[in-house]
Coordinates of C-alpha atoms in Angstrom, one line a residue:
X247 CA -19.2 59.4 -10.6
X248 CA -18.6 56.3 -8.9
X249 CA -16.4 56.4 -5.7
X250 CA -13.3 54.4 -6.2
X251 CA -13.0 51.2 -4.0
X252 CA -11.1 51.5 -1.0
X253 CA -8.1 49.0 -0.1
X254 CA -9.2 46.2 1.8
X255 CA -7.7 46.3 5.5
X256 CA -7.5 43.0 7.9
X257 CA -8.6 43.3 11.5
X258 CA -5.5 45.0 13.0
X259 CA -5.5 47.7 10.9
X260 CA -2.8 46.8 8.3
X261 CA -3.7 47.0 4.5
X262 CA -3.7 43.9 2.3
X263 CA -1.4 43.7 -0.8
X264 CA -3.4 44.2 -3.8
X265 CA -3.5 42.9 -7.8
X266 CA -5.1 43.8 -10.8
X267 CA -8.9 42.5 -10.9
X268 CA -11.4 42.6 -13.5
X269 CA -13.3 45.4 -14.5
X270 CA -10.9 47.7 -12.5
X271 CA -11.4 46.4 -8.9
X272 CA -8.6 44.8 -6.8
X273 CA -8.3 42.2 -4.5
X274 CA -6.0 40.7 -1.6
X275 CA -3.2 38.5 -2.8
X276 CA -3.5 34.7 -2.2
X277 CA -1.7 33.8 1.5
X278 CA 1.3 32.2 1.1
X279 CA 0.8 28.1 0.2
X280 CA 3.1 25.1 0.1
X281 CA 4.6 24.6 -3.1
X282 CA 5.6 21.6 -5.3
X283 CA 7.4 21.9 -8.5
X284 CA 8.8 19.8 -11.2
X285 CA 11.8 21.0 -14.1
X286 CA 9.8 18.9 -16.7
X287 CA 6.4 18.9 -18.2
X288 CA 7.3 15.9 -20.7
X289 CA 9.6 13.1 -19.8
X290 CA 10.5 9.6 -21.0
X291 CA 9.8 6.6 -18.6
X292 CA 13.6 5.9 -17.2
X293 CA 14.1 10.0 -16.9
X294 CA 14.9 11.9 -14.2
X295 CA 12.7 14.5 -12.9
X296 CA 13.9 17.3 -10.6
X297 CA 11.2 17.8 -7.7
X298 CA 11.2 20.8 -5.4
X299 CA 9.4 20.8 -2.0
X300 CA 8.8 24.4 -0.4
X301 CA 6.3 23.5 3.3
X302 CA 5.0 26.7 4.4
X303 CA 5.9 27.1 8.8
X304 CA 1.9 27.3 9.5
X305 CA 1.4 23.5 7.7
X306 CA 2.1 20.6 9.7
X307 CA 5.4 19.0 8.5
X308 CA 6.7 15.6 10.3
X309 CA 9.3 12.3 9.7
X310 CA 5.9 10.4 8.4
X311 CA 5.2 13.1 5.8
X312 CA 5.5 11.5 1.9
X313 CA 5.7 12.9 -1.7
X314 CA 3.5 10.4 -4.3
X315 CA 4.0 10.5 -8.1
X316 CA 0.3 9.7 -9.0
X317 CA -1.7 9.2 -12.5
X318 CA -4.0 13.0 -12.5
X319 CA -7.5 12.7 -10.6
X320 CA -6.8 9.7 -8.8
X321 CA -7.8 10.9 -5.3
X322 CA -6.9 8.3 -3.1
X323 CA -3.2 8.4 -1.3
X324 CA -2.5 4.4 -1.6
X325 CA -2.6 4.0 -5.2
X326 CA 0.7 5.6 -5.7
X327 CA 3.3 4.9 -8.6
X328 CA 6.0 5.4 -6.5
X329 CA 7.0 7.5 -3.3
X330 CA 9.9 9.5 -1.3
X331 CA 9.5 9.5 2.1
X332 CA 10.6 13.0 3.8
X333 CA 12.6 11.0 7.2
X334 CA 13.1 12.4 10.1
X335 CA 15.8 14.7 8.7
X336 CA 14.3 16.2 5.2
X337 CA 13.1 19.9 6.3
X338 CA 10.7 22.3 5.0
X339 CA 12.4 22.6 1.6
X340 CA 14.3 20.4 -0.6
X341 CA 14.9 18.8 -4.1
X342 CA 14.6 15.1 -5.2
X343 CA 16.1 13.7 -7.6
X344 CA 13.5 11.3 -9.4
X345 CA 14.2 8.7 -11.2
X346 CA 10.9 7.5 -13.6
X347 CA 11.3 3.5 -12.8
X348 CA 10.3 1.6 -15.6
X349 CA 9.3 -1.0 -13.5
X350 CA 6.3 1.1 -12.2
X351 CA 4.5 1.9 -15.2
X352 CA 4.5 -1.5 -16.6
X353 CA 0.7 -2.2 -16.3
X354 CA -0.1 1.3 -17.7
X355 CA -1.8 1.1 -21.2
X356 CA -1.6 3.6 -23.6
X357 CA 1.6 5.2 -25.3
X358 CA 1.3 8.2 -22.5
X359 CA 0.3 8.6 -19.1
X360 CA -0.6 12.2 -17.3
X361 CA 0.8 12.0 -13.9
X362 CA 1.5 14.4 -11.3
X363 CA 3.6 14.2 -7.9
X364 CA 1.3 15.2 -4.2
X365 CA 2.9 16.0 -0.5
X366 CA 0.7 13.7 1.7
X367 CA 0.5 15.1 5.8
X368 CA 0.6 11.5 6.7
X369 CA -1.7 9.6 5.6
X370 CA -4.5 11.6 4.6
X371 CA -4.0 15.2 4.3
X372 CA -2.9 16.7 0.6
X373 CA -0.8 19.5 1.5
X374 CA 0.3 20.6 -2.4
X375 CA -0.2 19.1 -6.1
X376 CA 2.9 20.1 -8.9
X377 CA 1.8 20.5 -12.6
X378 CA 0.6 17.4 -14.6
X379 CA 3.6 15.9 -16.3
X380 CA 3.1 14.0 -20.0
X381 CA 5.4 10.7 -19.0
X382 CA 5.6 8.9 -22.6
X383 CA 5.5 4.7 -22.0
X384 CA 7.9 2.0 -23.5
X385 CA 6.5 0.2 -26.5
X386 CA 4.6 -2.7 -24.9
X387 CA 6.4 -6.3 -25.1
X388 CA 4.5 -8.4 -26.5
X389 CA 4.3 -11.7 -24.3
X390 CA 2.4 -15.1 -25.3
X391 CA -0.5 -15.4 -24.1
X392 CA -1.8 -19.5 -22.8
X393 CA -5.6 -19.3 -23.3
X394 CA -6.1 -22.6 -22.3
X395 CA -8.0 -22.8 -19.0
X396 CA -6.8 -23.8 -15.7
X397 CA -7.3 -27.3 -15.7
X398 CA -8.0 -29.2 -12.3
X399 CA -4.5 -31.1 -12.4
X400 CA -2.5 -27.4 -12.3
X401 CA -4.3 -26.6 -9.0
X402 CA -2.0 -27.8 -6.0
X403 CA -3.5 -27.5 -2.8
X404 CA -1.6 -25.7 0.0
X405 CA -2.2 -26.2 3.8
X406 CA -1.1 -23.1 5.6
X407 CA -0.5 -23.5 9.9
X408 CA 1.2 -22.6 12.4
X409 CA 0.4 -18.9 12.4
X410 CA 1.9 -16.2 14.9
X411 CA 3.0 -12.7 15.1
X412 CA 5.3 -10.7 17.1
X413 CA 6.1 -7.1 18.1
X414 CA 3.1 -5.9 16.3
X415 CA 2.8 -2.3 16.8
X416 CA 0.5 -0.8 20.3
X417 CA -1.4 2.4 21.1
X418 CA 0.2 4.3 24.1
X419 CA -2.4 3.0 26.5
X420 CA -3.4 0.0 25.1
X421 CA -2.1 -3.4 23.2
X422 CA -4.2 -4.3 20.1
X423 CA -6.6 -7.5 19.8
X424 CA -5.1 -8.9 16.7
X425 CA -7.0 -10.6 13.8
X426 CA -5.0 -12.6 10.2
X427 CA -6.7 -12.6 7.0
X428 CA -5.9 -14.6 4.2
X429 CA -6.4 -14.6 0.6
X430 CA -5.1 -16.3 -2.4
X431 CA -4.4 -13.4 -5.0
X432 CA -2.9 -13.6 -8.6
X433 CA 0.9 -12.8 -9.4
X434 CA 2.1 -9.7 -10.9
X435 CA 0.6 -9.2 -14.8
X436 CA -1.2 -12.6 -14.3
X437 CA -5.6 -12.8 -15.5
X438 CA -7.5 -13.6 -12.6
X439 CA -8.6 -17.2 -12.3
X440 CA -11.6 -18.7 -11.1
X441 CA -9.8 -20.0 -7.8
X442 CA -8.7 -16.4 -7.0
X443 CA -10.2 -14.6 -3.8
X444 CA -10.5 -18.0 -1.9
X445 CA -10.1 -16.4 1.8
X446 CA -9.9 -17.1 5.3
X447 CA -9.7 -15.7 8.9
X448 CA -8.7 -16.0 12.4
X449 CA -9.9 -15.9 15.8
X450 CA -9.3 -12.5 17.6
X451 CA -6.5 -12.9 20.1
X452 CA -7.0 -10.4 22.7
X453 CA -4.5 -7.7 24.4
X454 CA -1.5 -8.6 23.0
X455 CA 1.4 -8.1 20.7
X456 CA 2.6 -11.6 20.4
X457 CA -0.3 -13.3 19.3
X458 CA -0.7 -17.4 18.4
X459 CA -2.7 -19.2 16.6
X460 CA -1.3 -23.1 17.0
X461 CA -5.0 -24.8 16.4
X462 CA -5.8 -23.0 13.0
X463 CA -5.6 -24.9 9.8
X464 CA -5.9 -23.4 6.8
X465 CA -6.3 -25.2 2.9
X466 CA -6.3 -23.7 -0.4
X467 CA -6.1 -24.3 -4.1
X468 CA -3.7 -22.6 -6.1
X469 CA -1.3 -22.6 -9.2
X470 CA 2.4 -21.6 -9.1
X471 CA 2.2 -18.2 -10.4
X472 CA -0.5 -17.4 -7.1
X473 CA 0.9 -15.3 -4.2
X474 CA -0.6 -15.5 -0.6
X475 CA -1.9 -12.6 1.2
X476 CA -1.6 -11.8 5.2
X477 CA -3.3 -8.7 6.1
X478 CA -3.2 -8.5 10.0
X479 CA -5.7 -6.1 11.8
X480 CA -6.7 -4.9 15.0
X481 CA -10.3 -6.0 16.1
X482 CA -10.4 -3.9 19.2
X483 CA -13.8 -3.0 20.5
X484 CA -12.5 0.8 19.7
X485 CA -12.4 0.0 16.1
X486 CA -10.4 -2.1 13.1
X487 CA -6.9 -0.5 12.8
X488 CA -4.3 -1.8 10.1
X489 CA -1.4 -3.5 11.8
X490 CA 0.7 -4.8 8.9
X491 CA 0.2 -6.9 5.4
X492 CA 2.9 -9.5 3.8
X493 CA 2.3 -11.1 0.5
X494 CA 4.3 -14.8 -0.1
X495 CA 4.9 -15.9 -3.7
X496 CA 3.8 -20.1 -3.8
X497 CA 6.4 -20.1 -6.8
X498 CA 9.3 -20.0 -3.8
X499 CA 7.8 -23.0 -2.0
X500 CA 5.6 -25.2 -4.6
X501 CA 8.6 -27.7 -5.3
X502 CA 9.3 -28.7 -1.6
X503 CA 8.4 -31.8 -0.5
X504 CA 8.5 -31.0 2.7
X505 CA 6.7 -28.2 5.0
X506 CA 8.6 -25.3 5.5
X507 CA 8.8 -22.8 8.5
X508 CA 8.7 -18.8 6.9
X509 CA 9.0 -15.3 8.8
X510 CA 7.7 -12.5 6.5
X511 CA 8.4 -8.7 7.3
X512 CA 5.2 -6.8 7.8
X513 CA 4.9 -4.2 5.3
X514 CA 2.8 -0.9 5.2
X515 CA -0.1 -0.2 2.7
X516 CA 1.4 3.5 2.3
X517 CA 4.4 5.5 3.1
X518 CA 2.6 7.4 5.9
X519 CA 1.6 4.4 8.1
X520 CA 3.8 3.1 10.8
X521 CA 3.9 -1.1 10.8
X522 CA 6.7 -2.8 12.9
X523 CA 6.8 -7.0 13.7
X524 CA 6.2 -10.0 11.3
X525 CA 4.2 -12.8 10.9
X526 CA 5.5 -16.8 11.0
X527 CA 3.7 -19.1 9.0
X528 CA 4.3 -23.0 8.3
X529 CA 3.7 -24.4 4.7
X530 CA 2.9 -27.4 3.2
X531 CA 1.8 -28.8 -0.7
X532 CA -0.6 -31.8 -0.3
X533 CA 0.4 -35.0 -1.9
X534 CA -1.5 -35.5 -5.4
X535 CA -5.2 -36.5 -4.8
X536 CA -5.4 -35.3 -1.3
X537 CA -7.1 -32.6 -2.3
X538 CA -10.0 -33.2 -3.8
X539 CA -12.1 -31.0 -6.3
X540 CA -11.6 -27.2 -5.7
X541 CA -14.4 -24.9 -5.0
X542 CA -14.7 -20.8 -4.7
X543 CA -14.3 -21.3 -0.8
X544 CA -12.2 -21.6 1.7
X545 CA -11.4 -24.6 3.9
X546 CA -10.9 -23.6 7.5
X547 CA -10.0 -26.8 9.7
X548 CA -9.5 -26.1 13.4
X549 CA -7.5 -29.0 14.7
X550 CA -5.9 -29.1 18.2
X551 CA -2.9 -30.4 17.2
X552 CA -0.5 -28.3 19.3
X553 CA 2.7 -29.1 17.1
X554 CA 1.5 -27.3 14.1
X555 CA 3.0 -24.1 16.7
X556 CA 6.4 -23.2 16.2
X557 CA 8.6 -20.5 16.9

């Protein structure tokens, strides 16, 4: 007869809690893991959904740490639904209350979506995944839809200058060399257009957090429902580092007649990055005609005229 298998020990002596195994063999129990776990396993978009946090002491936990409600086997931590930061005073455990926001599962198709919350160590590290939850969508409002084709006389053509930053975020030892790009994007639930992705760049300002760039013009074509894009990033020799994006909607500014003088808030591209500082930005709409026939490119006209600067 077969001798019975002995209880598996760890280095130090100590013998390892056991559980039944197939074919009557045993094996250690699992070490203790994080934990996240949802009431629900069905809900109704505009729901709320009771989420429990449990961080194990040997897992990192910190202020920047971030809980993302996420449609199952997407893998990558910035395409979140929604998010809950964990601040500098959640701790190891907790519950959240969570409400379902309409508002973010607007562009979802289908009459259900399988989605799942994940505890994010940062930015890149997944600490835990809850059970799949079945989140049944609104009916669908059916909107018009304008199938005529964007015809040259919509297009306006907007002249962007005057670009700066301040108080952009630094390494400890170092400042960063700053870099804006810009890019004409379409609106919330708009088709893209043949005008969209027109783009443009700066010059790298070196060593600062303050940078300027008074003799950079900037022209593109767009139509009202358009939104401009600022994504500013660090060009250092060390490598590219994000330093902040802003989005401006032309709809807010298309009617002026005159240019106008804007600040926008840098913003993060996930919960777990750390952006501070804005970026100014003058805007103008040239007068009918002035523009010219639009193509797929940008127009980047470097002038020296030093008044296009403005704080």
């Amino acid at each position: 007869m077969a001798a019975a298998s002995a209880i598996p020990a760890d280095p130090q002596g100590r013998q390892l809690p056991t559980e039944p195994f197939a074919r009557g063999r045993s094996r250690p129990l699992p070490a203790e893991v994080s934990q996240l776990v949802v009431d629900k396993r069905t809900a109704h978009v505009g729901e709320i959904i009771r989420v429990s946090y449990n961080i194990i002491d040997a897992s990192p936990c910190e202020p920047h740490d971030w809980i993302g409600l996420y449609l199952c086997d997407d893998g990558d931590p910035n395409s979140f639904l929604e998010y809950y930061n964990r601040g500098v005073t959640g701790g190891r455990k907790g519950d959240i209350a969570w409400l379902l926001d309409p508002a973010s599962f607007e562009a979802l198709p289908g009459p259900t979506a399988k989605v799942q919350f994940c505890y994010y160590h940062k930015n890149s590290r997944l600490e835990c995944i809850s059970a799949p939850i079945i989140v049944t969508l609104p009916t669908p409002v059916t909107r018009p839809v304008n199938s005529a084709p964007v015809q040259e006389a919509d297009l306006k053509t907007v002249m962007i200058s005057g670009v700066f930053a301040r108080d952009l975020k630094k390494k400890m030892f170092s400042r960063p060399d700053p870099q804006v790009r810009l890019r004409v994007q379409p609106g919330p639930l708009c088709s893209l257009l043949r005008h969209h992705g027109q783009n443009a760049k700066s010059k790298r300002v070196k060593s600062t957090c303050n940078p300027v760039w008074p003799d950079e013009i900037y022209t593109f074509n767009v139509i009202a429902t358009d939104v401009l894009e600022f994504n500013l990033k660090n060009k250092a020799a060390s490598g590219a580092g994000f330093l902040g994006k802003a989005t401006l909607p032309v709809s807010s500014h298309i009617g002026q007649t005159e240019g106008e003088n804007v600040v926008l808030t840098l913003e993060r591209r996930s919960p777990g990055e750390h952006v501070t500082g804005v970026v100014g930005i003058r805007i103008d709409f040239l007068s009918e005609g002035s523009a010219g026939k639009w193509t797929n490119v940008y127009i980047n006209q470097c002038c020296m005229h030093q008044d296009t600067f403005w704080p």
